[in-house]
PDB file of C-alpha atoms in Angstrom:
ATOM      1  CA  MET E  16       5.107 -20.148-182.055  1.00 50.00           C
ATOM      2  CA  VAL E  17       5.407 -16.725-182.949  1.00 52.00           C
ATOM      3  CA  ASN E  18       3.005 -15.892-186.086  1.00 55.00           C
ATOM      4  CA  GLY E  19       1.529 -19.252-186.395  1.00 60.00           C
ATOM      5  CA  GLU E  20       5.170 -20.050-187.306  1.00 63.00           C
ATOM      6  CA  PRO E  21       7.078 -22.735-184.991  1.00 75.00           C
ATOM      7  CA  PRO E  22      10.830 -21.786-183.483  1.00 88.00           C
ATOM      8  CA  VAL E  23      13.942 -21.884-185.762  1.00 89.00           C
ATOM      9  CA  ALA E  24      15.425 -25.054-183.801  1.00 91.00           C
ATOM     10  CA  GLU E  25      11.860 -26.733-184.964  1.00 93.00           C
ATOM     11  CA  ARG E  26      12.038 -25.499-188.639  1.00 93.00           C
ATOM     12  CA  VAL E  27      15.372 -26.006-188.387  1.00 93.00           C
ATOM     13  CA  LEU E  28      15.010 -30.029-187.549  1.00 95.00           C
ATOM     14  CA  ARG E  29      12.404 -30.552-189.880  1.00 95.00           C
ATOM     15  CA  ALA E  30      14.290 -29.648-193.048  1.00 96.00           C
ATOM     16  CA  ALA E  31      17.318 -31.177-191.848  1.00 97.00           C
ATOM     17  CA  SER E  32      15.138 -34.518-191.880  1.00 96.00           C
ATOM     18  CA  ALA E  33      12.847 -33.877-195.020  1.00 96.00           C
ATOM     19  CA  ALA E  34      16.390 -33.512-196.815  1.00 98.00           C
ATOM     20  CA  ALA E  35      17.942 -36.495-195.386  1.00 97.00           C
ATOM     21  CA  ARG E  36      15.779 -39.018-195.824  1.00 96.00           C
ATOM     22  CA  GLU E  37      14.642 -37.628-200.106  1.00 97.00           C
ATOM     23  CA  VAL E  38      19.070 -38.439-200.621  1.00 98.00           C
ATOM     24  CA  SER E  39      19.360 -41.385-202.191  1.00 97.00           C
ATOM     25  CA  GLY E  40      20.701 -44.604-200.256  1.00 97.00           C
ATOM     26  CA  VAL E  41      19.461 -43.695-197.696  1.00 96.00           C
ATOM     27  CA  ALA E  42      17.024 -46.044-195.998  1.00 95.00           C
ATOM     28  CA  TYR E  43      15.834 -44.966-192.941  1.00 94.00           C
ATOM     29  CA  LEU E  44      16.650 -42.120-189.973  1.00 94.00           C
ATOM     30  CA  ARG E  45      17.678 -44.269-187.306  1.00 88.00           C
ATOM     31  CA  PRO E  46      15.952 -43.262-184.096  1.00 76.00           C
ATOM     32  CA  GLY E  47      17.760 -43.501-181.273  1.00 63.00           C
ATOM     33  CA  LEU E  48      17.279 -45.502-177.924  1.00 57.00           C
ATOM     34  CA  ALA E  49      15.671 -41.799-176.097  1.00 56.00           C
ATOM     35  CA  GLU E  50      12.825 -41.250-178.875  1.00 53.00           C
ATOM     36  CA  VAL E  51      12.710 -44.867-178.771  1.00 54.00           C
ATOM     37  CA  LEU E  52      11.285 -44.969-175.931  1.00 57.00           C
ATOM     38  CA  ARG E  53       9.774 -41.354-176.456  1.00 55.00           C
ATOM     39  CA  GLY E  54       7.655 -42.946-179.240  1.00 56.00           C
ATOM     40  CA  ALA E  55       6.267 -45.974-177.144  1.00 53.00           C
ATOM     41  CA  GLY E  56       3.381 -43.250-176.241  1.00 54.00           C
ATOM     42  CA  GLY E  57       2.723 -42.806-179.680  1.00 53.00           C
ATOM     43  CA  ARG E  58       2.245 -39.143-179.638  1.00 51.00           C
ATOM     44  CA  VAL E  59       1.588 -36.881-182.026  1.00 48.00           C
ATOM     45  CA  GLY E  60       3.909 -34.461-183.757  1.00 55.00           C
ATOM     46  CA  ARG E  61       6.815 -36.381-182.280  1.00 65.00           C
ATOM     47  CA  ARG E  62      10.441 -35.198-183.455  1.00 75.00           C
ATOM     48  CA  PRO E  63      11.754 -36.673-186.504  1.00 84.00           C
ATOM     49  CA  ALA E  64      13.660 -39.705-185.880  1.00 87.00           C
ATOM     50  CA  GLY E  65      17.855 -39.729-186.297  1.00 93.00           C
ATOM     51  CA  VAL E  66      18.222 -36.475-186.538  1.00 95.00           C
ATOM     52  CA  ARG E  67      18.992 -33.896-183.514  1.00 94.00           C
ATOM     53  CA  VAL E  68      19.819 -30.099-184.044  1.00 94.00           C
ATOM     54  CA  ARG E  69      21.354 -27.246-181.009  1.00 93.00           C
ATOM     55  CA  PRO E  70      22.836 -23.964-181.451  1.00 91.00           C
ATOM     56  CA  GLY E  71      26.583 -23.692-181.638  1.00 89.00           C
ATOM     57  CA  ARG E  72      29.041 -22.551-180.020  1.00 89.00           C
ATOM     58  CA  ALA E  73      29.612 -19.192-182.613  1.00 85.00           C
ATOM     59  CA  ALA E  74      26.657 -16.440-181.934  1.00 82.00           C
ATOM     60  CA  GLY E  75      24.054 -17.932-185.494  1.00 80.00           C
ATOM     61  CA  SER E  76      25.123 -21.011-185.870  1.00 87.00           C
ATOM     62  CA  TRP E  77      24.045 -24.635-185.754  1.00 91.00           C
ATOM     63  CA  GLU E  78      25.061 -27.480-185.109  1.00 95.00           C
ATOM     64  CA  VAL E  79      23.319 -30.610-186.943  1.00 96.00           C
ATOM     65  CA  HIS E  80      23.493 -35.273-186.455  1.00 97.00           C
ATOM     66  CA  ILE E  81      22.113 -37.237-188.645  1.00 97.00           C
ATOM     67  CA  GLU E  82      21.967 -40.654-188.182  1.00 96.00           C
ATOM     68  CA  LEU E  83      21.150 -42.950-190.911  1.00 96.00           C
ATOM     69  CA  ALA E  84      20.804 -46.576-192.168  1.00 95.00           C
ATOM     70  CA  ALA E  85      22.178 -46.542-195.400  1.00 96.00           C
ATOM     71  CA  GLU E  86      20.916 -48.702-198.684  1.00 96.00           C
ATOM     72  CA  ARG E  87      22.736 -52.003-199.383  1.00 96.00           C
ATOM     73  CA  GLY E  88      24.256 -51.255-202.575  1.00 96.00           C
ATOM     74  CA  HIS E  89      25.525 -47.301-202.268  1.00 97.00           C
ATOM     75  CA  ARG E  90      28.836 -46.807-200.873  1.00 96.00           C
ATOM     76  CA  ALA E  91      28.503 -45.282-196.912  1.00 96.00           C
ATOM     77  CA  VAL E  92      30.872 -42.413-197.646  1.00 96.00           C
ATOM     78  CA  GLU E  93      28.762 -41.680-200.574  1.00 97.00           C
ATOM     79  CA  VAL E  94      26.046 -41.705-199.386  1.00 97.00           C
ATOM     80  CA  THR E  95      27.686 -39.437-196.391  1.00 97.00           C
ATOM     81  CA  ARG E  96      28.232 -36.879-198.088  1.00 97.00           C
ATOM     82  CA  ALA E  97      25.258 -36.316-199.905  1.00 98.00           C
ATOM     83  CA  VAL E  98      23.201 -36.532-197.347  1.00 98.00           C
ATOM     84  CA  ARG E  99      26.037 -33.717-195.045  1.00 97.00           C
ATOM     85  CA  ALA E 100      25.640 -31.193-198.610  1.00 97.00           C
ATOM     86  CA  ALA E 101      21.713 -31.602-199.034  1.00 97.00           C
ATOM     87  CA  VAL E 102      20.888 -31.003-194.693  1.00 97.00           C
ATOM     88  CA  THR E 103      23.567 -27.767-195.234  1.00 94.00           C
ATOM     89  CA  GLY E 104      21.432 -26.589-197.585  1.00 93.00           C
ATOM     90  CA  ALA E 105      18.202 -27.065-196.108  1.00 95.00           C
ATOM     91  CA  VAL E 106      19.692 -25.631-193.109  1.00 93.00           C
ATOM     92  CA  ALA E 107      20.857 -22.500-194.847  1.00 90.00           C
ATOM     93  CA  GLU E 108      17.755 -21.960-196.251  1.00 90.00           C
ATOM     94  CA  VAL E 109      15.565 -22.222-193.430  1.00 90.00           C
ATOM     95  CA  LEU E 110      18.115 -19.918-191.502  1.00 86.00           C
ATOM     96  CA  GLY E 111      17.785 -17.250-194.309  1.00 83.00           C
ATOM     97  CA  ALA E 112      14.843 -17.560-194.578  1.00 76.00           C
ATOM     98  CA  ALA E 113      14.160 -16.413-190.713  1.00 65.00           C
ATOM     99  CA  GLY E 114      17.084 -14.268-191.000  1.00 66.00           C
ATOM    100  CA  ALA E 115      18.658 -16.026-188.112  1.00 57.00           C
ATOM    101  CA  ALA E 116      22.152 -15.100-190.099  1.00 52.00           C
ATOM    102  CA  PRO E 117      23.956 -13.381-191.989  1.00 55.00           C
ATOM    103  CA  GLU E 118      22.801 -12.703-196.119  1.00 54.00           C
ATOM    104  CA  GLY E 119      25.439 -15.698-197.710  1.00 54.00           C
ATOM    105  CA  SER E 120      26.940 -17.134-194.327  1.00 60.00           C
ATOM    106  CA  TRP E 121      24.024 -19.358-193.491  1.00 58.00           C
ATOM    107  CA  ALA E 122      26.435 -22.587-194.659  1.00 63.00           C
ATOM    108  CA  ALA E 123      29.298 -21.195-193.227  1.00 68.00           C
ATOM    109  CA  ARG E 124      26.902 -21.414-189.750  1.00 84.00           C
ATOM    110  CA  VAL E 125      26.108 -25.498-189.910  1.00 91.00           C
ATOM    111  CA  ALA E 126      27.775 -27.988-189.437  1.00 94.00           C
ATOM    112  CA  VAL E 127      26.862 -31.193-189.929  1.00 96.00           C
ATOM    113  CA  ARG E 128      27.532 -34.474-188.477  1.00 97.00           C
ATOM    114  CA  VAL E 129      26.088 -38.193-190.403  1.00 97.00           C
ATOM    115  CA  THR E 130      26.416 -41.622-188.565  1.00 96.00           C
ATOM    116  CA  VAL E 131      26.297 -44.890-190.725  1.00 95.00           C
ATOM    117  CA  THR E 132      24.789 -47.069-188.212  1.00 93.00           C
ATOM    118  CA  ASP E 133      23.540 -49.864-190.325  1.00 92.00           C
ATOM    119  CA  VAL E 134      23.550 -50.971-193.275  1.00 93.00           C
ATOM    120  CA  SER E 135      19.667 -52.183-194.682  1.00 88.00           C
TER     121      SER E 135
END
């Protein structure tokens, strides 16, 4: 933490998770096996399920991977597009506030991959 603020990666992770969960048609974010095993201990403050972030190859860029279950009655492709747009916007906002990317270039520096793993 710097000045009481969590690191940029933590803020990116939380923003991406919140944005994805708010999209209509998302039933839940799906944890991977490592997250399930890690969560068995019931630790407080653990990472949001179904979201992985890492710095991209280019300086100042970020890669976000979301795994989710879509709600029955929603087209997976539409849910995927909406999640990608919401997450890109949320992460760009975090990066702009953190000064981690030059003004106006945030969205271009965020690569979001969405995988629908289930329909519930």
